[in-house]
């Protein structure tokens, strides 16, 4: 009985199905086993037995280990049997239903007869010795295991583990190939940046030759090309030093755009702009905020400002609060009244920022509001300025 | 009757939005208080129904299509109440009594009038004061009796008159 192996019931390479019979039980020597009623198949290489009820219970016996067969005819209340004499189990055979047997033979009990046909088929198969003609049965009978990964027909936990390991190695290989591509891309991007730098210096030298319009166009190209040496945690360490350096770089890059957009830029805009310029070395919103908080301490030309509504902006230092209020008051005074949208259009800032300006001015009493379903309009504060 | 002389604020749209800025709001509410009392005086009206008033010209300027909403009206009436110019008729604050002059001011006015008409130390009826020929050209001509009574009571406290039992007549001293 210890010569049997667990099987998935599929045929191996070169294996041919010969005959089958239902209602067969297996005896280990004289002892009954739990494999007492199933479908017996004879193939060119093996004897395979499938449990009648539990289809997952399949065991196989390689014909290689069969020495000779003996017939035991049926008697009173006894089924006909075939006694199969076996050689010793090979040392490296796959897991089977039992690891030890006191007997060197098994008996196949034919409860529904058919023993003659099976005996004939077995004899033929044993004489044909087909398992010797292909190399595949070797691994099955366990003499040599050539390729550990072709263990499709190696059942059991070992087989599953091996196939998982094989899959992992494959995935690892694929990942490293993918990252190689990315590294190449970074390398090329660096080359691109140095190229644009050199072009920029050339343009500076020949400034007379090109029109201002072209220069501006090229500058905008450069902006979208990015920040050549972004401050990263890798290059500038962690903690305060990193944030300080980051704040300095941000101020160099952003001072001009901030001034061009009316002296103020919301932090969301800043975030998008900076990360577009940095390309690969993306900044987290938190890092950006930390760096911006340091700007005032570092005495940089731009600094972070929080409006009462909670809107965060980077504000150019030249943009004095009083100046903003005076300017907004003037604008509203000249136009009679205005909405945030109108002010935004006139100043070229976002509606959100225009509204913040108006609210700020309202807070100090420069303007007053007229709230209707159509819009929130701001008027010069005649309540305070006009004599009663 | 001459047209009511609306103040400049009445044509100023922000006047109809309660201002968030404290300083501005103070000025705005002051202007509203004056406007309401002046308007009520012009109408010679002694009470105000909040629901009705919302659609009256007082709180709804059709020419600039702005109206002061209920919340705003209550804010201003609250301020007037603090100053002693209005009193709620009911707990639900649906209607209020408006005194564009306080009872004391009215009392003084009536006493001066009585003095000038030589009515001191005589007995007058309430009707005589509010609807009599002698008072035809005074501000308190047509005054509602609850207010008149209150004005006279305030005078009585000063010892300048005595209201007769039954609240029908009064004797000035």
Coordinates of C-alpha atoms in Angstrom, one line a residue:
Chain A
X1 CA 0.0 0.0 0.0
X2 CA 2.9 2.4 0.6
X3 CA 3.7 2.2 -3.2
X4 CA 0.7 4.4 -4.0
X5 CA 1.0 8.1 -4.6
X6 CA -1.7 10.8 -4.5
X7 CA -2.6 11.9 -7.9
X8 CA -4.8 14.5 -9.7
X9 CA -6.0 11.8 -12.0
X10 CA -4.7 13.4 -15.2
X11 CA -2.5 11.5 -17.6
X12 CA 1.2 12.2 -18.0
X13 CA 3.1 12.9 -21.2
X14 CA 2.8 9.8 -23.4
X15 CA 0.5 7.9 -21.0
X16 CA -2.4 6.2 -22.7
X17 CA -5.7 5.1 -21.1
X18 CA -6.3 1.4 -21.6
X19 CA -9.2 0.1 -19.5
X20 CA -11.4 0.8 -16.5
X21 CA -13.8 -0.9 -14.1
X22 CA -16.0 0.4 -11.4
X23 CA -16.7 -1.2 -8.0
X24 CA -13.1 -2.0 -7.2
X25 CA -11.7 -2.1 -3.6
X26 CA -8.1 -2.2 -2.6
X27 CA -6.6 -4.5 0.1
X28 CA -3.2 -3.9 1.6
X29 CA -2.1 -7.5 1.7
X30 CA -5.0 -9.1 3.6
X31 CA -6.2 -6.0 5.3
X32 CA -9.1 -3.9 4.1
X33 CA -8.3 -0.2 3.4
X34 CA -10.5 2.9 3.2
X35 CA -10.2 2.7 -0.6
X36 CA -12.9 0.1 -0.8
X37 CA -15.2 1.2 -3.6
X38 CA -14.0 3.2 -6.6
X39 CA -13.2 3.3 -10.3
X40 CA -10.0 1.5 -11.3
X41 CA -8.3 2.6 -14.5
X42 CA -5.4 0.9 -16.2
X43 CA -3.1 3.1 -18.3
X44 CA 0.1 2.3 -20.1
X45 CA 2.1 3.6 -17.1
X46 CA 0.0 3.3 -14.0
X47 CA -2.9 1.8 -12.1
X48 CA -5.2 4.7 -11.1
X49 CA -8.0 4.4 -8.5
X50 CA -10.7 7.1 -8.0
X51 CA -13.0 7.1 -5.0
X52 CA -16.6 6.6 -6.0
X53 CA -17.9 9.3 -3.7
X54 CA -15.0 11.7 -3.1
X55 CA -13.7 12.7 -6.6
X56 CA -10.7 14.4 -5.1
X57 CA -9.4 11.2 -3.6
X58 CA -7.3 9.7 -6.4
X59 CA -4.3 7.4 -6.0
X60 CA -2.0 5.8 -8.5
X61 CA 0.5 3.0 -8.6
X62 CA 3.3 3.0 -11.2
X63 CA 3.3 -0.2 -13.2
X64 CA 7.1 -0.1 -12.9
X65 CA 6.8 -1.4 -9.3
X66 CA 4.6 -4.3 -10.3
X67 CA 6.5 -7.6 -10.3
X68 CA 3.8 -10.1 -11.2
X69 CA 0.0 -10.6 -11.1
X70 CA -2.0 -13.5 -9.6
X71 CA -5.7 -14.3 -10.0
X72 CA -7.9 -15.2 -7.1
X73 CA -11.3 -16.5 -8.3
X74 CA -14.5 -15.5 -6.5
X75 CA -15.9 -17.7 -3.8
X76 CA -18.9 -17.8 -1.5
X77 CA -19.7 -14.2 -0.5
X78 CA -16.2 -13.3 -1.8
X79 CA -15.5 -11.1 -4.9
X80 CA -12.9 -12.1 -7.4
X81 CA -9.5 -10.5 -6.7
X82 CA -6.3 -9.8 -8.5
X83 CA -3.2 -10.0 -6.3
X84 CA -0.5 -7.5 -7.4
X85 CA 3.0 -8.3 -6.1
X86 CA 5.1 -5.2 -5.8
X87 CA 8.8 -4.3 -5.5
X88 CA 10.0 -2.1 -2.7
X89 CA 8.9 1.5 -2.8
X90 CA 11.5 3.9 -4.3
X91 CA 13.0 6.2 -1.7
X92 CA 12.0 9.5 -3.4
X93 CA 8.5 8.7 -4.4
X94 CA 5.8 11.4 -4.0
X95 CA 3.5 11.5 -1.0
X96 CA 0.9 8.8 -0.8
X97 CA -1.9 7.6 1.4
X98 CA 0.4 5.5 3.6
X99 CA 4.1 5.6 4.3
X100 CA 4.6 2.1 5.6
X101 CA 3.2 -1.3 4.7
X102 CA 3.9 -4.7 6.2
X103 CA 3.0 -6.3 2.9
X104 CA 4.7 -6.6 -0.4
X105 CA 1.5 -7.0 -2.3
X106 CA -2.0 -5.5 -2.7
X107 CA -5.2 -7.1 -3.7
X108 CA -7.8 -5.5 -6.1
X109 CA -11.2 -6.7 -5.2
X110 CA -13.8 -6.7 -8.0
X111 CA -17.2 -6.2 -6.4
X112 CA -18.9 -5.8 -9.7
X113 CA -16.7 -8.4 -11.5
X114 CA -14.8 -7.4 -14.7
X115 CA -11.6 -8.9 -13.3
X116 CA -10.7 -10.9 -16.4
X117 CA -10.7 -7.8 -18.7
X118 CA -8.6 -5.8 -16.2
X119 CA -6.2 -8.7 -15.7
X120 CA -5.7 -8.9 -19.5
X121 CA -5.2 -5.2 -19.9
X122 CA -2.7 -5.2 -17.0
X123 CA -0.8 -8.0 -18.5
X124 CA -0.6 -6.3 -21.8
X125 CA 0.5 -3.0 -20.3
X126 CA 3.2 -4.7 -18.2
X127 CA 4.5 -6.5 -21.3
X128 CA 4.5 -3.3 -23.4
X129 CA 6.6 -1.5 -20.8
X130 CA 5.7 1.9 -22.4
X131 CA 7.0 3.8 -19.3
X132 CA 10.5 3.0 -20.4
X133 CA 10.1 4.6 -23.8
X134 CA 9.6 8.2 -22.6
X135 CA 11.7 10.2 -20.1
X136 CA 8.6 11.6 -18.3
X137 CA 7.7 8.4 -16.4
X138 CA 11.2 8.5 -14.9
X139 CA 10.3 11.5 -12.8
X140 CA 7.0 9.8 -11.9
X141 CA 8.7 6.7 -10.8
X142 CA 11.2 8.9 -9.0
X143 CA 14.6 7.8 -10.2
X144 CA 15.7 11.2 -11.5
X145 CA 14.2 14.6 -11.1
X146 CA 15.6 16.7 -13.9
X147 CA 13.7 20.0 -13.7
X148 CA 12.2 21.0 -10.4
X149 CA 9.9 23.6 -12.1
X150 CA 8.3 21.2 -14.4
X151 CA 6.5 19.8 -11.4
X152 CA 3.1 20.2 -12.8
X153 CA 2.5 16.6 -12.0
X154 CA 4.1 16.8 -8.6
X155 CA 1.2 17.1 -6.3
X156 CA 1.1 18.0 -2.7
X157 CA 2.3 21.0 -0.7
X158 CA 5.8 20.9 -2.1
X159 CA 4.5 21.2 -5.6
X160 CA 2.3 24.2 -4.7
X161 CA 5.2 25.9 -2.9
X162 CA 7.4 25.4 -5.9
X163 CA 4.9 26.9 -8.3
X164 CA 4.5 29.9 -6.1
X165 CA 8.2 30.4 -5.9
X166 CA 8.5 30.1 -9.6
X167 CA 5.8 32.8 -10.1
X168 CA 7.6 35.2 -7.7
X169 CA 10.9 35.0 -9.5
X170 CA 9.1 35.7 -12.7
X171 CA 7.3 38.8 -11.3
X172 CA 10.6 40.1 -9.8
X173 CA 12.3 39.8 -13.1
X174 CA 9.5 41.8 -14.8
X175 CA 9.6 44.5 -12.2
X176 CA 13.3 45.1 -12.5
X177 CA 13.0 45.3 -16.3
X178 CA 10.3 48.0 -15.9
X179 CA 12.4 50.0 -13.5
X180 CA 15.3 49.9 -15.8
X181 CA 13.1 51.8 -18.3
X182 CA 12.3 54.4 -15.8
X183 CA 15.9 55.0 -14.9
X184 CA 16.7 55.5 -18.6
X185 CA 13.9 58.1 -18.7
X186 CA 15.2 60.0 -15.8
X187 CA 18.7 60.0 -17.3
X188 CA 17.2 61.4 -20.6
X189 CA 15.2 64.0 -18.7
X190 CA 18.4 65.3 -17.1
X191 CA 20.0 65.6 -20.5
X192 CA 17.0 67.5 -21.8
X193 CA 17.3 70.0 -18.9
X194 CA 21.0 70.6 -19.5
X195 CA 20.2 71.1 -23.2
X196 CA 17.6 73.7 -22.5
X197 CA 20.0 75.4 -20.1
X198 CA 22.6 75.8 -22.7
X199 CA 20.1 77.1 -25.2
X200 CA 19.0 79.6 -22.6
X201 CA 22.5 81.0 -22.2
X202 CA 22.9 81.2 -25.9
X203 CA 19.8 83.2 -26.2
X204 CA 21.0 85.5 -23.5
X205 CA 24.2 86.2 -25.4
X206 CA 22.3 86.9 -28.6
X207 CA 19.6 88.8 -27.0
X208 CA 19.6 91.5 -29.7
X209 CA 18.8 89.1 -32.4
X210 CA 15.4 87.8 -31.2
X211 CA 12.3 89.7 -30.4
X212 CA 10.9 90.1 -26.9
X213 CA 7.9 88.1 -27.8
X214 CA 10.1 85.1 -28.7
X215 CA 12.0 85.4 -25.5
X216 CA 8.9 85.4 -23.5
X217 CA 7.6 82.3 -25.4
X218 CA 10.9 80.5 -24.8
X219 CA 10.8 81.4 -21.1
X220 CA 7.4 79.8 -20.8
X221 CA 8.8 76.7 -22.4
X222 CA 11.6 76.7 -19.9
X223 CA 9.1 77.1 -17.0
X224 CA 7.3 74.0 -18.1
X225 CA 10.6 72.2 -18.5
X226 CA 11.0 72.4 -14.7
X227 CA 13.3 73.0 -11.9
X228 CA 16.8 71.7 -12.8
X229 CA 18.0 70.7 -9.3
X230 CA 15.0 70.2 -7.1
X231 CA 15.6 70.2 -3.4
X232 CA 14.8 66.7 -2.1
X233 CA 15.1 64.9 1.1
X234 CA 17.9 62.9 -0.5
X235 CA 20.0 65.9 -1.3
X236 CA 19.2 68.1 1.7
X237 CA 18.5 65.8 4.5
X238 CA 15.5 65.8 6.7
X239 CA 14.0 68.2 9.2
X240 CA 14.5 72.0 9.3
X241 CA 17.4 72.1 6.9
X242 CA 15.3 70.5 4.2
X243 CA 12.4 72.8 4.8
X244 CA 14.7 75.9 4.8
X245 CA 16.3 75.0 1.5
X246 CA 13.0 74.1 0.0
X247 CA 11.5 77.4 1.1
X248 CA 14.4 79.3 -0.5
X249 CA 14.0 77.4 -3.7
X250 CA 10.3 77.9 -3.8
X251 CA 10.7 81.6 -3.3
X252 CA 13.3 81.9 -6.2
X253 CA 11.0 80.0 -8.5
X254 CA 7.7 81.6 -7.4
X255 CA 8.5 85.2 -6.7
X256 CA 8.0 86.2 -10.3
X257 CA 4.9 84.3 -11.0
X258 CA 3.3 85.4 -7.8
X259 CA 3.9 89.1 -8.7
X260 CA 2.7 88.6 -12.2
X261 CA -0.6 87.1 -10.9
X262 CA -1.4 90.2 -8.9
X263 CA 0.8 89.6 -5.9
X264 CA -1.0 86.6 -4.5
X265 CA -1.4 83.0 -5.4
X266 CA -3.4 80.4 -3.6
X267 CA -1.5 77.5 -2.1
X268 CA -3.3 75.1 -4.3
X269 CA -2.1 76.9 -7.4
X270 CA 1.4 76.9 -5.9
X271 CA 1.2 73.2 -5.3
X272 CA 0.3 72.4 -8.8
X273 CA 2.8 74.8 -10.4
X274 CA 5.7 73.6 -8.2
X275 CA 5.0 69.9 -8.7
X276 CA 4.7 70.4 -12.5
X277 CA 8.0 72.1 -12.5
X278 CA 9.7 69.4 -10.3
X279 CA 8.6 66.6 -12.6
X280 CA 9.8 63.4 -10.9
X281 CA 10.6 64.7 -7.4
X282 CA 7.1 65.5 -6.3
X283 CA 6.4 67.4 -3.2
X284 CA 3.8 66.4 -0.7
X285 CA 1.3 69.0 0.3
X286 CA 2.5 68.8 3.9
X287 CA 6.1 69.5 2.9
X288 CA 5.1 72.4 0.8
X289 CA 3.0 73.9 3.7
X290 CA 5.9 73.5 6.1
X291 CA 8.3 75.2 3.7
X292 CA 5.9 78.0 3.1
X293 CA 5.5 78.6 6.8
X294 CA 9.2 79.2 7.1
X295 CA 9.2 81.9 4.4
X296 CA 8.4 84.8 6.7
X297 CA 11.1 83.8 9.2
X298 CA 13.7 83.5 6.4
X299 CA 12.8 87.0 5.3
X300 CA 12.1 85.8 1.7
X301 CA 10.3 88.0 -0.8
X302 CA 7.1 85.9 -0.6
X303 CA 5.3 84.6 2.4
X304 CA 2.4 82.6 3.5
X305 CA -0.8 84.3 4.5
X306 CA -4.1 82.9 5.9
X307 CA -7.3 84.7 5.2
X308 CA -10.1 84.7 7.8
X309 CA -12.0 82.3 5.6
X310 CA -9.0 79.8 5.9
X311 CA -7.8 80.3 2.4
X312 CA -4.0 80.0 2.2
X313 CA -2.1 82.1 -0.2
X314 CA 1.5 83.0 -1.0
X315 CA 1.7 86.7 -1.0
X316 CA 4.4 88.9 -2.4
X317 CA 6.0 91.0 0.3
X318 CA 5.7 94.1 -1.8
X319 CA 1.9 93.4 -1.6
X320 CA 1.2 95.4 1.5
X321 CA -2.1 94.8 3.2
X322 CA -2.9 98.5 3.5
X323 CA -2.0 99.0 -0.1
X324 CA -4.4 96.2 -1.1
X325 CA -7.2 97.7 1.0
X326 CA -6.6 101.2 -0.4
X327 CA -6.4 99.9 -3.9
X328 CA -9.6 97.9 -3.5
X329 CA -11.5 100.8 -1.9
X330 CA -10.4 103.0 -4.7
X331 CA -11.5 100.5 -7.3
X332 CA -14.9 100.1 -5.8
X333 CA -15.2 103.8 -5.4
X334 CA -14.4 104.4 -9.1
X335 CA -16.8 101.8 -10.3
X336 CA -19.6 102.6 -8.0
X337 CA -19.9 99.0 -7.0
X338 CA -18.5 95.6 -8.0
X339 CA -18.7 91.9 -7.5
X340 CA -15.7 89.6 -6.8
X341 CA -15.9 88.3 -10.4
X342 CA -15.6 91.9 -11.8
X343 CA -12.7 92.7 -9.6
X344 CA -11.0 89.4 -10.5
X345 CA -11.3 90.2 -14.2
X346 CA -10.0 93.6 -13.7
X347 CA -7.0 92.6 -11.6
X348 CA -6.3 89.3 -13.3
X349 CA -6.5 87.3 -10.1
X350 CA -8.7 84.4 -9.3
X351 CA -12.3 85.1 -8.1
X352 CA -11.4 83.5 -4.8
X353 CA -8.6 85.9 -4.2
X354 CA -10.7 88.9 -5.4
X355 CA -13.3 88.0 -2.9
X356 CA -10.7 87.7 -0.1
X357 CA -9.6 91.2 -1.0
X358 CA -13.1 92.6 -0.8
X359 CA -13.8 90.8 2.5
X360 CA -10.6 92.2 3.9
X361 CA -11.5 95.7 2.8
X362 CA -15.0 95.2 4.2
X363 CA -13.5 94.2 7.5
X364 CA -11.7 97.5 7.9
X365 CA -14.9 99.3 6.8
X366 CA -13.7 100.3 3.3
X367 CA -16.6 98.8 1.5
X368 CA -20.1 97.5 2.4
X369 CA -22.1 94.7 0.9
X370 CA -25.3 94.4 -0.9
X371 CA -26.5 90.8 -0.7
X372 CA -29.1 89.7 -3.2
X373 CA -30.0 86.4 -4.8
X374 CA -28.2 87.4 -7.9
X375 CA -24.9 88.3 -6.5
X376 CA -22.9 89.7 -3.6
X377 CA -22.0 93.3 -4.6
X378 CA -19.7 95.6 -2.8
X379 CA -20.3 99.3 -2.5
X380 CA -18.2 102.2 -1.2
X381 CA -19.0 102.4 2.5
X382 CA -21.2 105.5 2.4
X383 CA -22.4 104.7 5.9
X384 CA -19.1 105.7 7.3
X385 CA -17.9 108.2 4.8
X386 CA -21.1 110.2 3.9
X387 CA -22.0 112.8 6.5
X388 CA -25.5 112.3 7.9
Chain B
X1 CA -50.0 115.5 2.8
X2 CA -46.5 116.2 1.5
X3 CA -44.5 113.2 0.2
X4 CA -42.3 111.5 2.7
X5 CA -38.7 112.7 2.5
X6 CA -36.7 109.5 2.1
X7 CA -33.1 109.6 3.4
X8 CA -30.2 109.0 1.0
X9 CA -29.7 105.5 2.5
X10 CA -33.1 104.4 1.2
X11 CA -31.7 104.5 -2.4
X12 CA -28.4 102.8 -1.4
X13 CA -28.6 99.0 -2.0
X14 CA -26.3 98.0 0.9
X15 CA -28.8 99.6 3.2
X16 CA -31.0 96.6 2.8
X17 CA -28.3 94.1 3.8
X18 CA -27.4 93.9 7.4
X19 CA -23.7 94.7 7.4
X20 CA -21.3 92.3 9.0
X21 CA -18.8 94.9 9.8
X22 CA -19.7 96.1 13.4
X23 CA -18.9 99.8 12.9
X24 CA -20.7 99.9 9.6
X25 CA -23.6 98.0 11.0
X26 CA -24.0 100.5 13.9
X27 CA -24.3 103.4 11.5
X28 CA -26.7 101.4 9.3
X29 CA -29.0 100.4 12.2
X30 CA -29.0 104.0 13.5
X31 CA -30.2 105.1 10.1
X32 CA -32.9 102.5 10.0
X33 CA -34.2 103.5 13.5
X34 CA -34.4 107.1 12.5
X35 CA -36.1 106.1 9.2
X36 CA -38.7 103.9 10.9
X37 CA -39.7 106.5 13.5
X38 CA -39.8 109.3 11.0
X39 CA -41.9 107.2 8.6
X40 CA -44.3 106.2 11.4
X41 CA -44.6 109.8 12.5
X42 CA -45.3 110.8 8.9
X43 CA -48.1 108.2 8.8
X44 CA -49.2 109.0 12.3
X45 CA -49.2 105.3 12.9
X46 CA -48.8 103.9 16.4
X47 CA -48.4 100.2 15.6
X48 CA -46.6 98.0 13.1
X49 CA -47.4 94.6 11.9
X50 CA -44.2 92.9 10.9
X51 CA -45.8 90.7 8.1
X52 CA -47.6 93.7 6.6
X53 CA -44.6 95.9 7.0
X54 CA -42.4 93.6 4.9
X55 CA -44.2 94.7 1.8
X56 CA -44.7 98.3 2.8
X57 CA -42.5 101.0 1.1
X58 CA -40.7 101.3 4.4
X59 CA -38.9 98.0 4.0
X60 CA -39.3 97.4 0.3
X61 CA -37.9 99.9 -2.1
X62 CA -39.4 99.0 -5.4
X63 CA -37.3 101.5 -7.4
X64 CA -34.1 99.6 -6.7
X65 CA -35.9 96.3 -6.0
X66 CA -34.3 95.8 -2.6
X67 CA -36.1 94.7 0.5
X68 CA -35.1 94.3 4.1
X69 CA -35.8 90.7 5.1
X70 CA -37.6 89.6 8.2
X71 CA -34.4 88.9 10.1
X72 CA -33.1 92.3 9.3
X73 CA -36.5 93.9 10.4
X74 CA -36.3 92.0 13.7
X75 CA -32.7 93.1 14.3
X76 CA -33.7 96.8 13.9
X77 CA -36.9 96.5 15.9
X78 CA -34.8 94.8 18.6
X79 CA -32.6 97.9 18.7
X80 CA -35.7 100.2 18.8
X81 CA -37.0 98.1 21.7
X82 CA -33.8 98.7 23.6
X83 CA -34.1 102.4 23.1
X84 CA -37.7 102.2 24.4
X85 CA -39.4 103.2 21.2
X86 CA -41.4 100.0 20.6
X87 CA -43.2 97.4 22.7
X88 CA -44.3 94.0 21.5
X89 CA -48.0 93.4 21.6
X90 CA -47.6 89.7 21.7
X91 CA -45.0 87.1 22.6
X92 CA -44.7 85.9 19.1
X93 CA -43.5 89.4 18.1
X94 CA -46.0 89.7 15.2
X95 CA -47.1 93.2 16.0
X96 CA -45.6 96.1 18.0
X97 CA -46.6 99.4 19.4
X98 CA -44.5 102.2 18.1
X99 CA -43.8 105.4 20.1
X100 CA -41.9 107.8 17.9
X101 CA -41.9 109.9 21.0
X102 CA -41.5 108.3 24.4
X103 CA -44.4 108.7 26.9
X104 CA -42.3 111.2 28.8
X105 CA -41.7 113.3 25.7
X106 CA -45.4 113.2 24.9
X107 CA -46.3 114.1 28.4
X108 CA -44.1 117.2 28.3
X109 CA -45.6 118.2 25.0
X110 CA -49.2 117.8 26.3
X111 CA -48.4 119.7 29.5
X112 CA -46.9 122.6 27.5
X113 CA -50.0 122.6 25.3
X114 CA -52.3 122.6 28.2
X115 CA -50.4 125.3 29.8
X116 CA -50.5 127.4 26.7
X117 CA -54.2 126.9 26.4
X118 CA -54.9 127.9 30.0
X119 CA -56.1 124.4 30.9
X120 CA -54.2 124.1 34.1
X121 CA -56.2 123.4 37.2
X122 CA -59.2 122.3 35.1
X123 CA -60.4 119.0 34.1
X124 CA -60.2 117.9 30.5
X125 CA -61.5 114.7 28.9
X126 CA -59.2 112.4 27.1
X127 CA -61.1 112.9 23.9
X128 CA -60.7 116.6 24.2
X129 CA -56.9 116.2 24.2
X130 CA -56.6 113.7 21.4
X131 CA -59.5 114.8 19.1
X132 CA -60.6 118.2 20.3
X133 CA -60.5 121.3 18.2
X134 CA -57.9 122.9 20.5
X135 CA -55.4 120.2 19.7
X136 CA -56.0 120.1 16.0
X137 CA -52.6 121.5 15.0
X138 CA -50.6 119.5 17.5
X139 CA -48.6 116.4 17.0
X140 CA -50.6 114.5 19.4
X141 CA -53.8 115.1 17.6
X142 CA -55.2 111.7 16.9
X143 CA -53.0 110.0 19.4
X144 CA -54.1 106.5 20.4
X145 CA -55.7 106.4 23.8
X146 CA -53.2 103.8 25.2
X147 CA -50.3 106.1 24.5
X148 CA -52.1 109.2 25.7
X149 CA -52.9 107.4 28.9
X150 CA -49.3 106.4 29.3
X151 CA -48.1 109.9 28.6
X152 CA -50.4 111.3 31.2
X153 CA -49.4 108.6 33.7
X154 CA -45.8 109.7 33.3
X155 CA -46.9 113.3 33.9
X156 CA -48.8 112.1 37.0
X157 CA -45.6 110.6 38.4
X158 CA -44.0 114.1 38.1
X159 CA -47.0 115.5 40.0
X160 CA -48.1 117.6 37.0
X161 CA -51.6 116.0 36.6
X162 CA -53.9 113.5 38.0
X163 CA -55.8 111.0 35.9
X164 CA -59.4 110.6 37.0
X165 CA -60.8 107.2 38.0
X166 CA -62.1 105.4 34.9
X167 CA -59.4 107.0 32.8
X168 CA -61.8 109.3 31.1
X169 CA -60.6 112.6 32.3
X170 CA -57.5 114.4 33.6
X171 CA -56.7 117.4 35.7
X172 CA -53.5 119.4 35.1
X173 CA -51.8 121.2 37.9

